Amino acid sequence: ESSAVRSRLARTGRRPSVPTAVPWVAVVDRTERSSGMRRRVVAAARRALLRHGARDTYLEITLVGDAAMRALNRQFRRKDAPTNVLSVGAPAGFPYPSRRGALRYLGEVFLAPRCIARRGESPERLAVHGILHLLGYTHRGRRDTIEMEQAEERLVRSPAA
């Protein structure tokens, strides 16, 4: 519980009915070597969600090693190779709370820090790329690819909202 929620609870005896206007981003570091990356990725993810207008959402970002990423890529994309970023959307029929103001779960973005470093890529940009997939963007066709690249560029370059 945040200090704002505890403060309101102490003053009024009630929790706020609507969550904060900041999307909730949880990061799990399964590599235990990426603390600086965690902070940058969370900031980029929140900024992208705010800029995209997805304020009432939450998602998880998990930092994994190459072997774990390869297994995930094999499981979800049927590709037996490591990758830098992988998005897994919320399952169909995911039980969203029905009350007004509840956060909507988007899914999970997996990042492979070592793979990203080897390729000289930006973890922040890849987190945004993964989030765009959770928001419905694809790069299946040329038009979709252009639209997604433009959205990614806009969200990566945008100042904090």
Short mmCIF file of C-alpha atoms in Angstrom, two decimals:
data_model
loop_
_atom_site.label_atom_id
_atom_site.label_comp_id
_atom_site.label_asym_id
_atom_site.label_seq_id
_atom_site.Cartn_x
_atom_site.Cartn_y
_atom_site.Cartn_z
CA GLU A 1 0.00 0.00 0.00
CA SER A 2 1.37 3.39 -0.93
CA SER A 3 1.72 6.20 1.60
CA ALA A 4 -1.06 8.10 -0.23
CA VAL A 5 -3.45 5.18 0.25
CA ARG A 6 -2.46 4.81 3.93
CA SER A 7 -2.88 8.56 4.45
CA ARG A 8 -6.37 8.59 2.90
CA LEU A 9 -7.31 5.51 4.89
CA ALA A 10 -6.19 7.21 8.11
CA ARG A 11 -8.08 10.45 7.30
CA THR A 12 -11.32 9.06 5.91
CA GLY A 13 -11.39 5.38 6.78
CA ARG A 14 -11.72 4.56 3.04
CA ARG A 15 -9.34 3.58 0.29
CA PRO A 16 -9.36 5.68 -2.89
CA SER A 17 -11.89 4.33 -5.39
CA VAL A 18 -9.76 5.20 -8.42
CA PRO A 19 -6.08 4.26 -8.65
CA THR A 20 -3.38 6.80 -9.26
CA ALA A 21 -3.04 8.17 -12.77
CA VAL A 22 0.34 6.45 -13.10
CA PRO A 23 0.41 2.98 -14.71
CA TRP A 24 1.79 0.27 -12.48
CA VAL A 25 4.91 -1.48 -13.77
CA ALA A 26 6.48 -4.37 -11.86
CA VAL A 27 9.98 -5.56 -12.73
CA VAL A 28 11.27 -8.99 -11.79
CA ASP A 29 15.01 -9.44 -12.24
CA ARG A 30 15.79 -13.13 -12.65
CA THR A 31 19.38 -12.23 -13.59
CA GLU A 32 20.02 -10.28 -10.35
CA ARG A 33 22.60 -8.16 -12.18
CA SER A 34 20.54 -5.44 -13.76
CA SER A 35 19.51 -2.98 -11.02
CA GLY A 36 20.41 0.10 -13.08
CA MET A 37 18.52 -1.31 -16.03
CA ARG A 38 15.44 -1.96 -13.86
CA ARG A 39 15.07 1.72 -12.98
CA ARG A 40 15.53 2.90 -16.57
CA VAL A 41 13.13 0.32 -17.96
CA VAL A 42 10.41 1.18 -15.40
CA ALA A 43 10.74 4.89 -16.20
CA ALA A 44 10.56 4.25 -19.96
CA ALA A 45 7.58 1.89 -19.55
CA ARG A 46 5.60 4.34 -17.40
CA ARG A 47 6.39 7.22 -19.74
CA ALA A 48 5.28 5.18 -22.77
CA LEU A 49 2.05 4.05 -21.12
CA LEU A 50 1.21 7.59 -20.00
CA ARG A 51 2.01 9.06 -23.41
CA HIS A 52 -0.11 6.37 -25.07
CA GLY A 53 -3.02 7.14 -22.71
CA ALA A 54 -2.92 3.73 -20.98
CA ARG A 55 -3.12 5.11 -17.44
CA ASP A 56 -5.42 2.46 -15.96
CA THR A 57 -3.09 -0.44 -16.71
CA TYR A 58 -0.43 -2.58 -15.20
CA LEU A 59 2.15 -4.92 -16.64
CA GLU A 60 5.15 -6.93 -15.62
CA ILE A 61 8.63 -6.74 -17.09
CA THR A 62 10.87 -9.72 -16.39
CA LEU A 63 14.61 -9.67 -16.99
CA VAL A 64 15.84 -13.15 -17.87
CA GLY A 65 18.99 -14.90 -19.00
CA ASP A 66 19.59 -16.15 -22.53
CA ALA A 67 18.65 -19.77 -21.76
CA ALA A 68 15.35 -18.75 -20.17
CA MET A 69 14.59 -16.40 -23.08
CA ARG A 70 15.32 -19.18 -25.57
CA ALA A 71 12.88 -21.47 -23.73
CA LEU A 72 10.21 -18.74 -23.69
CA ASN A 73 10.74 -18.01 -27.38
CA ARG A 74 10.39 -21.71 -28.15
CA GLN A 75 7.22 -21.96 -26.02
CA PHE A 76 5.43 -18.84 -27.29
CA ARG A 77 6.78 -18.32 -30.82
CA ARG A 78 8.00 -21.81 -31.72
CA LYS A 79 11.46 -20.39 -32.46
CA ASP A 80 14.36 -22.26 -30.89
CA ALA A 81 16.68 -19.28 -30.45
CA PRO A 82 17.24 -16.58 -27.86
CA THR A 83 15.76 -13.16 -28.56
CA ASN A 84 16.10 -9.71 -27.01
CA VAL A 85 12.43 -8.98 -26.19
CA LEU A 86 9.27 -11.04 -26.00
CA SER A 87 5.73 -9.92 -25.12
CA VAL A 88 3.03 -12.19 -23.78
CA GLY A 89 -0.40 -10.60 -23.55
CA ALA A 90 -2.92 -11.26 -20.81
CA PRO A 91 -4.72 -14.53 -21.48
CA ALA A 92 -8.15 -14.38 -23.10
CA GLY A 93 -10.80 -14.20 -20.41
CA PHE A 94 -8.33 -12.88 -17.83
CA PRO A 95 -10.52 -11.98 -14.84
CA TYR A 96 -10.47 -8.19 -14.75
CA PRO A 97 -12.00 -6.68 -11.65
CA SER A 98 -15.40 -5.26 -12.54
CA ARG A 99 -15.32 -2.29 -10.19
CA ARG A 100 -14.83 1.18 -11.61
CA GLY A 101 -11.25 2.36 -11.48
CA ALA A 102 -9.65 -1.10 -11.47
CA LEU A 103 -6.37 -1.51 -13.32
CA ARG A 104 -6.34 -3.60 -16.51
CA TYR A 105 -3.58 -6.20 -16.80
CA LEU A 106 -1.81 -5.93 -20.17
CA GLY A 107 0.57 -8.86 -19.86
CA GLU A 108 4.29 -9.39 -19.50
CA VAL A 109 7.36 -8.19 -21.37
CA PHE A 110 10.50 -10.33 -21.11
CA LEU A 111 13.90 -8.72 -21.72
CA ALA A 112 17.25 -10.53 -22.03
CA PRO A 113 19.87 -8.04 -20.73
CA ARG A 114 22.93 -9.98 -21.97
CA CYS A 115 21.46 -10.40 -25.46
CA ILE A 116 20.55 -6.70 -25.49
CA ALA A 117 24.09 -5.72 -24.43
CA ARG A 118 25.71 -8.01 -27.01
CA ARG A 119 23.63 -6.40 -29.75
CA GLY A 120 24.29 -2.87 -28.46
CA GLU A 121 20.55 -2.19 -28.14
CA SER A 122 18.61 0.05 -25.78
CA PRO A 123 16.68 -1.81 -23.06
CA GLU A 124 14.35 1.18 -22.75
CA ARG A 125 13.48 1.10 -26.46
CA LEU A 126 12.94 -2.66 -26.35
CA ALA A 127 10.66 -2.32 -23.30
CA VAL A 128 8.59 0.22 -25.26
CA HIS A 129 8.59 -2.13 -28.26
CA GLY A 130 7.26 -4.94 -26.07
CA ILE A 131 4.61 -2.69 -24.55
CA LEU A 132 3.40 -1.67 -27.99
CA HIS A 133 2.82 -5.33 -28.77
CA LEU A 134 0.75 -5.62 -25.58
CA LEU A 135 -1.26 -2.60 -26.76
CA GLY A 136 -2.05 -4.33 -30.05
CA TYR A 137 0.68 -3.14 -32.43
CA THR A 138 2.30 -5.65 -34.80
CA HIS A 139 4.92 -5.71 -37.52
CA ARG A 140 3.36 -8.41 -39.68
CA GLY A 141 2.90 -6.26 -42.78
CA ARG A 142 4.67 -3.19 -44.15
CA ARG A 143 1.93 -0.78 -43.05
CA ASP A 144 1.81 -2.30 -39.53
CA THR A 145 5.60 -2.13 -39.30
CA ILE A 146 5.68 1.56 -40.23
CA GLU A 147 2.89 2.38 -37.78
CA MET A 148 4.62 0.51 -34.97
CA GLU A 149 8.03 2.06 -35.69
CA GLN A 150 6.49 5.55 -35.67
CA ALA A 151 4.70 4.89 -32.38
CA GLU A 152 7.89 3.47 -30.86
CA GLU A 153 9.94 6.48 -31.96
CA ARG A 154 7.31 8.89 -30.62
CA LEU A 155 7.13 7.14 -27.23
CA VAL A 156 10.89 6.71 -26.83
CA ARG A 157 11.61 10.35 -27.64
CA SER A 158 8.70 11.83 -25.69
CA PRO A 159 9.45 13.72 -22.49
CA ALA A 160 7.93 12.49 -19.25
CA ALA A 161 4.18 13.04 -19.25
#
